[in-house]
Amino acid sequence: MSPDQKTSPRAETPSQDTLRARATGKAFAKLLPFLILMYIVAFLDRSNISSAKQALQTDVGVSDAMFAFGAGIFFVGYALFEIPSNLILYRVGARRWMARIMVTWGLVSAAMMFTQGNLSFVLLRTLLGVTEAGFFPGIMLYLTFWFPEKERTRVLGVFYFGYPLAMTFGNPLSGALFGLDGAFGLAGWQWMFLLEGGLAVAMGIATYFVLPDRPQDVKWLTTEEKATLSTVLEREAASKAGARGHSVRLGALLHSTKLLQFLALYMVMQIASYGVVFYLPEQVSTILHEKIGLRVGLVSAIPWACAILSTYVVTKLVQKHDAPRFGLLGCLAAAAIGLVISGSGYGPVALIGLCIAAAGVVTVQAVFWNFPLAHFTGVQAAGAIALINALGNLGGFAAPNIRSFATGFWHTPIAGLYAVALSGVIGLVIAAFLPRTNNPEHSPPHHPRHRPVH
């Protein structure tokens, strides 16, 4: 049985099941569009740095090496403050804390317009990572307040559409904002940071007024729906808390071989992912033989549009055939092969390679989370998700630096591409030895429902 086919800790009656389905259906319709929009804005602020690379080098003298370091240093601050941020969210509520995250990162993102050189670039990127820390695991935690386990795989699959959607529309938007170059004495890249950072601030303010904390806080659920959904969620929480009889310390999780496998795989996935994200507009600019602008932005959207289609098709096939491992291996292979092909000197072939690579690095994210969610529950899951996301995202720090080092060492940008593509190959090896997704939760009734982490 696949992770998205888990049964609840206690069987629901038909009326309970109907009320639960109705409640989660309403939550899906009311919450997911706004959460996806939040995710899109988050990725705009992560990826717009790629569109500004050429201008930052020309206008303020940011070097190749410092661009790579600054692009990646975001993830160091992000990793250091991710777990504390999630703990604060749990205490003060998602509405207040997610609003704080978005407003402060929007202000810092807008402040990128004041970059004067290498030092200010690195400092602002570090601060951006600190202020955005906790966003993604905060969303993951928030979803557990609204959706029982059996609903979460579907919800996560839809939520992940925000990634390729942000890249599809973000690159043309950034390119269009470059067209404001010279207006009111500001360069195009300064307008891009100012307006896209302002968008994050506006979304943060909207989050405070729009995003409800818990089912009990909304008027669009009936009293019966609230009671049923709360009962199901509390029953799951009680079952998981009682499985081990005590809290699981984060230190104990670090001794889990499963967690270490998931963490290593997620890190190489992020190396491949940000090896594409940070450099795709520049590669398209080279293919088209023109500076980054609206046309480059529009062409840069093509690979991400392919990623949207891939995410929909592959996740459907994975669920239908209960084959997350094959989906994982296929996506990692596509990422590696696509990156290699994108180094072609023939423009159309290089663009096809970028399409394959983008599809691979995006879709693999949605497939990957089937594995840790199938092997960890309750407090284990909370700690595991935070650690995987916090430490795994350091791959985002490694990606531009690996690419920059390889390019400089072998004196060709193709070497940088191949070095990042190697992360996909390493990921294939790790994925081949991952534990099966069917955990004790899916075992026959006479087996224990939970096993200790080991």
Short mmCIF file of C-alpha atoms in Angstrom, two decimals, residues 40-434:
data_model
loop_
_atom_site.label_atom_id
_atom_site.label_comp_id
_atom_site.label_asym_id
_atom_site.label_seq_id
_atom_site.Cartn_x
_atom_site.Cartn_y
_atom_site.Cartn_z
CA ILE A 40 4.83 31.50 -5.80
CA VAL A 41 5.83 34.79 -4.17
CA ALA A 42 8.44 32.95 -2.09
CA PHE A 43 10.06 31.47 -5.18
CA LEU A 44 9.98 34.80 -7.00
CA ASP A 45 12.21 36.20 -4.27
CA ARG A 46 14.48 33.15 -4.38
CA SER A 47 14.90 33.03 -8.14
CA ASN A 48 14.91 36.67 -9.24
CA ILE A 49 18.59 36.81 -8.33
CA SER A 50 19.29 34.72 -11.45
CA SER A 51 17.74 37.40 -13.67
CA ALA A 52 19.83 40.10 -11.98
CA LYS A 53 23.19 38.30 -12.35
CA GLN A 54 24.42 40.07 -15.47
CA ALA A 55 23.25 43.50 -14.31
CA LEU A 56 24.80 43.12 -10.85
CA GLN A 57 28.12 42.24 -12.45
CA THR A 58 27.98 45.14 -14.90
CA ASP A 59 26.50 47.87 -12.67
CA VAL A 60 28.01 47.23 -9.23
CA GLY A 61 30.88 44.84 -9.94
CA VAL A 62 29.67 41.66 -8.23
CA SER A 63 32.15 38.99 -9.35
CA ASP A 64 31.27 35.50 -10.57
CA ALA A 65 32.69 33.91 -7.43
CA MET A 66 30.89 36.31 -5.07
CA PHE A 67 27.63 35.91 -6.98
CA ALA A 68 27.87 32.15 -6.50
CA PHE A 69 28.74 32.59 -2.82
CA GLY A 70 26.01 35.17 -2.23
CA ALA A 71 23.37 33.18 -4.09
CA GLY A 72 24.15 30.18 -1.91
CA ILE A 73 24.68 31.94 1.44
CA PHE A 74 20.91 32.49 1.56
CA PHE A 75 20.53 28.83 2.53
CA VAL A 76 22.95 29.04 5.47
CA GLY A 77 20.83 31.62 7.27
CA TYR A 78 17.74 29.74 6.15
CA ALA A 79 19.00 26.48 7.68
CA LEU A 80 20.18 28.01 10.97
CA PHE A 81 16.86 29.66 11.79
CA GLU A 82 14.40 27.19 10.27
CA ILE A 83 13.70 25.00 13.32
CA PRO A 84 13.41 27.93 15.82
CA SER A 85 11.06 29.66 13.39
CA ASN A 86 8.83 26.60 13.18
CA LEU A 87 8.65 26.32 16.98
CA ILE A 88 7.57 29.97 17.23
CA LEU A 89 4.90 29.38 14.57
CA TYR A 90 3.51 26.52 16.63
CA ARG A 91 3.24 28.80 19.67
CA VAL A 92 1.90 32.04 18.15
CA GLY A 93 -0.12 30.63 15.25
CA ALA A 94 0.39 30.42 11.49
CA ARG A 95 -1.49 33.61 10.64
CA ARG A 96 0.72 35.92 12.69
CA TRP A 97 4.05 34.19 12.09
CA MET A 98 3.67 33.57 8.35
CA ALA A 99 2.65 37.22 7.97
CA ARG A 100 5.82 38.24 9.84
CA ILE A 101 7.98 36.00 7.67
CA MET A 102 6.59 37.38 4.41
CA VAL A 103 6.69 41.05 5.44
CA THR A 104 10.29 40.93 6.70
CA TRP A 105 11.63 38.92 3.77
CA GLY A 106 9.79 41.26 1.38
CA LEU A 107 11.48 44.27 2.97
CA VAL A 108 14.91 42.63 2.74
CA SER A 109 14.25 41.53 -0.85
CA ALA A 110 13.32 45.10 -1.78
CA ALA A 111 16.49 46.31 -0.04
CA MET A 112 18.49 44.27 -2.57
CA MET A 113 18.01 47.30 -4.84
CA PHE A 114 20.63 49.08 -2.69
CA THR A 115 23.37 46.54 -3.45
CA GLN A 116 26.65 48.43 -3.97
CA GLY A 117 29.14 45.60 -4.37
CA ASN A 118 30.24 42.18 -3.16
CA LEU A 119 29.92 42.83 0.59
CA SER A 120 26.44 44.36 0.57
CA PHE A 121 25.28 41.65 -1.84
CA VAL A 122 26.41 38.83 0.48
CA LEU A 123 25.04 40.53 3.62
CA LEU A 124 21.62 41.12 2.09
CA ARG A 125 21.40 37.56 0.77
CA THR A 126 22.30 36.21 4.22
CA LEU A 127 19.64 38.37 5.85
CA LEU A 128 17.10 37.27 3.25
CA GLY A 129 17.69 33.63 4.22
CA VAL A 130 17.28 34.45 7.92
CA THR A 131 13.99 36.29 7.37
CA GLU A 132 12.51 33.61 5.08
CA ALA A 133 13.52 30.75 7.41
CA GLY A 134 10.59 28.62 8.49
CA PHE A 135 8.34 29.35 5.52
CA PHE A 136 8.30 25.90 3.90
CA PRO A 137 8.28 23.73 7.06
CA GLY A 138 5.75 26.19 8.47
CA ILE A 139 3.44 25.39 5.56
CA MET A 140 4.03 21.66 6.12
CA LEU A 141 3.13 22.04 9.81
CA TYR A 142 0.11 24.20 8.94
CA LEU A 143 -1.27 21.50 6.63
CA THR A 144 -1.27 19.03 9.54
CA PHE A 145 -3.69 21.38 11.35
CA TRP A 146 -6.23 20.94 8.55
CA PHE A 147 -5.73 17.68 6.68
CA PRO A 148 -5.64 14.08 8.01
CA GLU A 149 -2.84 11.81 6.79
CA LYS A 150 -4.89 10.24 4.02
CA GLU A 151 -5.41 13.68 2.44
CA ARG A 152 -1.88 15.06 2.67
CA THR A 153 -0.24 13.43 -0.35
CA ARG A 154 -2.86 14.93 -2.66
CA VAL A 155 -2.60 18.30 -0.94
CA LEU A 156 1.22 18.34 -1.14
CA GLY A 157 1.09 17.43 -4.83
CA VAL A 158 -1.15 20.42 -5.56
CA PHE A 159 0.84 22.76 -3.31
CA TYR A 160 4.05 21.93 -5.20
CA PHE A 161 2.56 23.42 -8.36
CA GLY A 162 3.62 26.74 -6.85
CA TYR A 163 7.28 26.00 -7.65
CA PRO A 164 7.04 25.66 -11.45
CA LEU A 165 4.25 28.26 -11.62
CA ALA A 166 6.54 30.78 -9.93
CA MET A 167 9.32 30.03 -12.39
CA THR A 168 6.95 30.04 -15.40
CA PHE A 169 5.56 33.49 -14.65
CA GLY A 170 8.47 34.82 -12.60
CA ASN A 171 11.06 34.93 -15.37
CA PRO A 172 8.83 36.87 -17.81
CA LEU A 173 7.78 39.20 -14.96
CA SER A 174 11.39 39.86 -14.00
CA GLY A 175 12.28 40.38 -17.64
CA ALA A 176 9.41 42.84 -18.08
CA LEU A 177 10.46 44.81 -14.99
CA PHE A 178 13.91 45.19 -16.54
CA GLY A 179 12.08 47.26 -19.15
CA LEU A 180 11.64 49.98 -16.51
CA ASP A 181 15.39 50.64 -16.71
CA GLY A 182 16.05 54.35 -16.21
CA ALA A 183 12.62 55.23 -14.81
CA PHE A 184 13.01 57.67 -11.87
CA GLY A 185 16.75 57.10 -12.05
CA LEU A 186 16.58 53.41 -11.12
CA ALA A 187 18.07 50.52 -13.08
CA GLY A 188 15.81 47.70 -14.29
CA TRP A 189 17.20 45.25 -11.75
CA GLN A 190 16.47 47.73 -8.94
CA TRP A 191 12.84 47.98 -10.05
CA MET A 192 12.64 44.18 -10.09
CA PHE A 193 13.81 43.84 -6.48
CA LEU A 194 11.67 46.76 -5.29
CA LEU A 195 8.39 45.62 -6.85
CA GLU A 196 8.77 41.88 -6.24
CA GLY A 197 9.83 42.56 -2.64
CA GLY A 198 6.83 44.86 -2.29
CA LEU A 199 4.62 42.03 -3.53
CA ALA A 200 5.87 39.82 -0.68
CA VAL A 201 5.10 42.58 1.84
CA ALA A 202 1.58 42.93 0.43
CA MET A 203 1.08 39.15 0.61
CA GLY A 204 2.29 39.15 4.21
CA ILE A 205 -0.27 41.79 5.17
CA ALA A 206 -2.99 39.83 3.35
CA THR A 207 -1.90 36.65 5.15
CA TYR A 208 -2.59 38.27 8.52
CA PHE A 209 -6.20 38.96 7.53
CA VAL A 210 -6.93 35.95 5.28
CA LEU A 211 -5.17 32.86 6.67
CA PRO A 212 -7.05 31.14 9.55
CA ASP A 213 -5.01 29.32 12.20
CA ARG A 214 -7.23 26.31 12.90
CA PRO A 215 -10.56 24.80 11.76
CA GLN A 216 -12.24 26.20 14.89
CA ASP A 217 -11.51 29.75 13.67
CA VAL A 218 -13.52 29.67 10.42
CA LYS A 219 -17.18 30.27 9.61
CA TRP A 220 -17.22 28.23 6.39
CA LEU A 221 -17.21 24.91 8.27
CA THR A 222 -20.36 23.76 10.06
CA THR A 223 -20.23 22.85 13.73
CA GLU A 224 -20.47 19.15 12.80
CA GLU A 225 -17.66 19.45 10.23
CA LYS A 226 -15.40 21.23 12.73
CA ALA A 227 -16.09 18.61 15.38
CA THR A 228 -15.49 15.68 13.04
CA LEU A 229 -12.29 17.11 11.54
CA SER A 230 -10.95 17.99 14.99
CA THR A 231 -11.78 14.50 16.27
CA VAL A 232 -9.97 12.82 13.37
CA LEU A 233 -6.88 15.03 13.76
CA GLU A 234 -6.81 14.63 17.55
CA ARG A 235 -7.21 10.85 17.20
CA GLU A 236 -4.23 10.71 14.83
CA ALA A 237 -2.14 12.88 17.15
CA ALA A 238 -3.03 10.76 20.19
CA SER A 239 -2.24 7.53 18.34
CA LYS A 240 1.18 8.80 17.27
CA ALA A 241 2.00 10.28 20.66
CA GLY A 242 1.11 7.02 22.38
CA ALA A 243 3.06 4.84 19.98
CA ARG A 244 6.36 5.50 21.81
CA GLY A 245 5.02 6.91 25.06
CA HIS A 246 7.45 9.85 25.07
CA SER A 247 8.79 12.63 22.89
CA VAL A 248 11.49 11.88 20.37
CA ARG A 249 14.51 14.14 20.72
CA LEU A 250 16.08 15.60 17.60
CA GLY A 251 19.39 14.07 18.71
CA ALA A 252 17.84 10.60 18.53
CA LEU A 253 16.60 11.29 15.02
CA LEU A 254 20.15 12.05 13.90
CA HIS A 255 21.04 8.41 14.63
CA SER A 256 18.37 7.19 12.21
CA THR A 257 19.95 5.71 9.08
CA LYS A 258 16.69 6.36 7.23
CA LEU A 259 16.81 10.05 8.09
CA LEU A 260 20.43 10.32 6.97
CA GLN A 261 19.54 8.70 3.63
CA PHE A 262 16.63 11.07 3.11
CA LEU A 263 18.74 14.07 4.11
CA ALA A 264 21.60 13.14 1.76
CA LEU A 265 19.19 12.58 -1.12
CA TYR A 266 17.35 15.85 -0.51
CA MET A 267 20.65 17.74 -0.44
CA VAL A 268 21.81 16.45 -3.84
CA MET A 269 18.30 17.12 -5.17
CA GLN A 270 18.69 20.77 -4.13
CA ILE A 271 22.12 20.97 -5.77
CA ALA A 272 20.56 19.89 -9.06
CA SER A 273 17.51 22.10 -8.54
CA TYR A 274 19.33 25.34 -7.76
CA GLY A 275 21.98 24.50 -10.34
CA VAL A 276 19.12 25.03 -12.78
CA VAL A 277 17.22 27.84 -11.00
CA PHE A 278 20.17 30.20 -10.48
CA TYR A 279 21.52 29.91 -14.03
CA LEU A 280 18.62 29.16 -16.40
CA PRO A 281 17.98 32.76 -17.52
CA GLU A 282 21.71 33.21 -18.19
CA GLN A 283 21.77 30.00 -20.25
CA VAL A 284 18.74 31.15 -22.25
CA SER A 285 20.42 34.53 -22.74
CA THR A 286 23.42 32.69 -24.22
CA ILE A 287 21.18 30.56 -26.44
CA LEU A 288 19.36 33.64 -27.80
CA HIS A 289 22.54 35.77 -27.97
CA GLU A 290 20.87 38.71 -26.22
CA LYS A 291 20.75 40.36 -22.81
CA ILE A 292 18.21 39.35 -20.19
CA GLY A 293 14.90 41.08 -20.84
CA LEU A 294 11.31 40.24 -21.69
CA ARG A 295 12.14 37.86 -24.59
CA VAL A 296 14.70 35.95 -22.52
CA GLY A 297 12.17 35.83 -19.67
CA LEU A 298 9.46 34.41 -21.93
CA VAL A 299 11.74 31.71 -23.34
CA SER A 300 12.98 30.94 -19.82
CA ALA A 301 9.38 30.17 -18.88
CA ILE A 302 9.19 27.26 -21.35
CA PRO A 303 11.19 24.76 -19.23
CA TRP A 304 9.09 25.58 -16.17
CA ALA A 305 5.88 25.12 -18.13
CA CYS A 306 7.19 21.65 -19.00
CA ALA A 307 7.80 21.10 -15.29
CA ILE A 308 4.14 21.88 -14.51
CA LEU A 309 3.02 19.23 -17.00
CA SER A 310 5.59 16.76 -15.69
CA THR A 311 4.54 17.27 -12.07
CA TYR A 312 0.91 16.57 -12.91
CA VAL A 313 1.55 13.52 -15.10
CA VAL A 314 4.29 11.85 -13.05
CA THR A 315 2.59 12.23 -9.67
CA LYS A 316 -0.62 10.80 -11.17
CA LEU A 317 1.30 7.80 -12.54
CA VAL A 318 3.18 7.29 -9.27
CA GLN A 319 -0.09 7.23 -7.34
CA LYS A 320 -1.88 5.03 -9.88
CA HIS A 321 0.85 2.38 -10.05
CA ASP A 322 2.06 2.76 -6.45
CA ALA A 323 5.60 3.31 -7.76
CA PRO A 324 7.25 6.21 -5.90
CA ARG A 325 10.72 4.68 -6.24
CA PHE A 326 10.47 4.44 -10.03
CA GLY A 327 9.15 8.00 -10.13
CA LEU A 328 12.07 9.16 -8.01
CA LEU A 329 14.67 7.37 -10.13
CA GLY A 330 13.13 8.61 -13.37
CA CYS A 331 13.09 12.24 -12.22
CA LEU A 332 16.69 12.13 -11.00
CA ALA A 333 17.82 10.59 -14.28
CA ALA A 334 15.93 13.27 -16.22
CA ALA A 335 17.59 16.02 -14.18
CA ALA A 336 21.10 14.67 -14.82
CA ILE A 337 20.54 13.93 -18.52
CA GLY A 338 18.78 17.25 -19.11
CA LEU A 339 21.62 19.24 -17.54
CA VAL A 340 24.17 17.49 -19.76
CA ILE A 341 22.07 18.09 -22.91
CA SER A 342 21.61 21.77 -21.97
CA GLY A 343 25.33 22.24 -22.55
CA SER A 344 24.85 21.66 -26.29
CA GLY A 345 26.16 24.37 -28.55
CA TYR A 346 23.02 24.07 -30.70
CA GLY A 347 20.33 26.34 -29.25
CA PRO A 348 17.17 24.22 -29.77
CA VAL A 349 18.86 21.12 -28.34
CA ALA A 350 20.13 23.09 -25.33
CA LEU A 351 16.60 24.39 -24.70
CA ILE A 352 15.21 20.84 -24.85
CA GLY A 353 17.83 19.86 -22.29
CA LEU A 354 16.71 22.68 -20.00
CA CYS A 355 13.10 21.51 -20.35
CA ILE A 356 14.05 17.97 -19.34
CA ALA A 357 16.22 19.20 -16.46
CA ALA A 358 13.55 21.57 -15.11
CA ALA A 359 10.91 18.83 -15.29
CA GLY A 360 13.22 16.49 -13.40
CA VAL A 361 14.28 18.84 -10.60
CA VAL A 362 10.72 20.04 -9.91
CA THR A 363 8.84 16.75 -10.12
CA VAL A 364 11.34 14.88 -7.96
CA GLN A 365 10.48 17.21 -5.05
CA ALA A 366 6.83 16.13 -4.98
CA VAL A 367 7.70 12.43 -5.33
CA PHE A 368 10.45 12.54 -2.70
CA TRP A 369 8.25 13.51 0.25
CA ASN A 370 6.32 10.23 -0.07
CA PHE A 371 9.32 8.51 1.53
CA PRO A 372 9.94 10.45 4.77
CA LEU A 373 6.20 10.88 5.37
CA ALA A 374 5.81 7.09 5.10
CA HIS A 375 8.60 6.35 7.58
CA PHE A 376 8.11 8.98 10.29
CA THR A 377 5.00 9.94 12.22
CA GLY A 378 4.01 12.37 14.95
CA VAL A 379 6.92 14.09 16.70
CA GLN A 380 9.32 12.03 14.58
CA ALA A 381 7.77 13.46 11.42
CA ALA A 382 7.89 17.05 12.71
CA GLY A 383 11.58 16.75 13.60
CA ALA A 384 12.47 14.80 10.47
CA ILE A 385 10.77 17.24 8.07
CA ALA A 386 12.44 20.23 9.73
CA LEU A 387 15.89 18.61 9.67
CA ILE A 388 15.59 17.33 6.10
CA ASN A 389 14.44 20.71 4.83
CA ALA A 390 16.88 22.79 6.90
CA LEU A 391 20.04 20.76 6.27
CA GLY A 392 19.06 19.46 2.84
CA ASN A 393 18.55 22.99 1.58
CA LEU A 394 22.25 23.62 2.15
CA GLY A 395 22.47 22.01 -1.27
CA GLY A 396 21.21 25.38 -2.46
CA PHE A 397 24.38 26.91 -0.99
CA ALA A 398 26.56 24.26 -2.61
CA ALA A 399 25.01 24.44 -6.10
CA PRO A 400 26.27 27.82 -7.34
CA ASN A 401 29.64 27.35 -5.65
CA ILE A 402 30.15 23.90 -7.21
CA ARG A 403 29.20 25.27 -10.59
CA SER A 404 31.44 28.32 -10.22
CA PHE A 405 34.43 26.26 -9.01
CA ALA A 406 34.14 23.68 -11.80
CA THR A 407 33.76 26.40 -14.43
CA GLY A 408 36.86 28.21 -13.15
CA PHE A 409 38.94 25.08 -12.66
CA TRP A 410 38.35 23.69 -16.16
CA HIS A 411 37.92 27.13 -17.78
CA THR A 412 34.60 26.28 -19.43
CA PRO A 413 30.97 26.72 -18.32
CA ILE A 414 30.24 23.18 -19.57
CA ALA A 415 32.28 21.82 -16.66
CA GLY A 416 29.98 23.64 -14.24
CA LEU A 417 26.94 22.04 -15.88
CA TYR A 418 28.45 18.57 -15.72
CA ALA A 419 29.43 19.04 -12.06
CA VAL A 420 25.83 19.88 -11.14
CA ALA A 421 24.55 17.02 -13.31
CA LEU A 422 26.72 14.67 -11.27
CA SER A 423 24.51 15.40 -8.26
CA GLY A 424 21.64 13.75 -10.12
CA VAL A 425 23.77 10.64 -10.65
CA ILE A 426 24.68 10.57 -6.95
CA GLY A 427 20.99 10.95 -6.16
CA LEU A 428 20.22 7.91 -8.32
CA VAL A 429 22.61 5.80 -6.27
CA ILE A 430 21.13 6.98 -2.96
CA ALA A 431 17.55 6.53 -4.19
CA ALA A 432 18.25 2.96 -5.30
CA PHE A 433 18.97 2.01 -1.68
CA LEU A 434 16.17 3.92 0.04
#
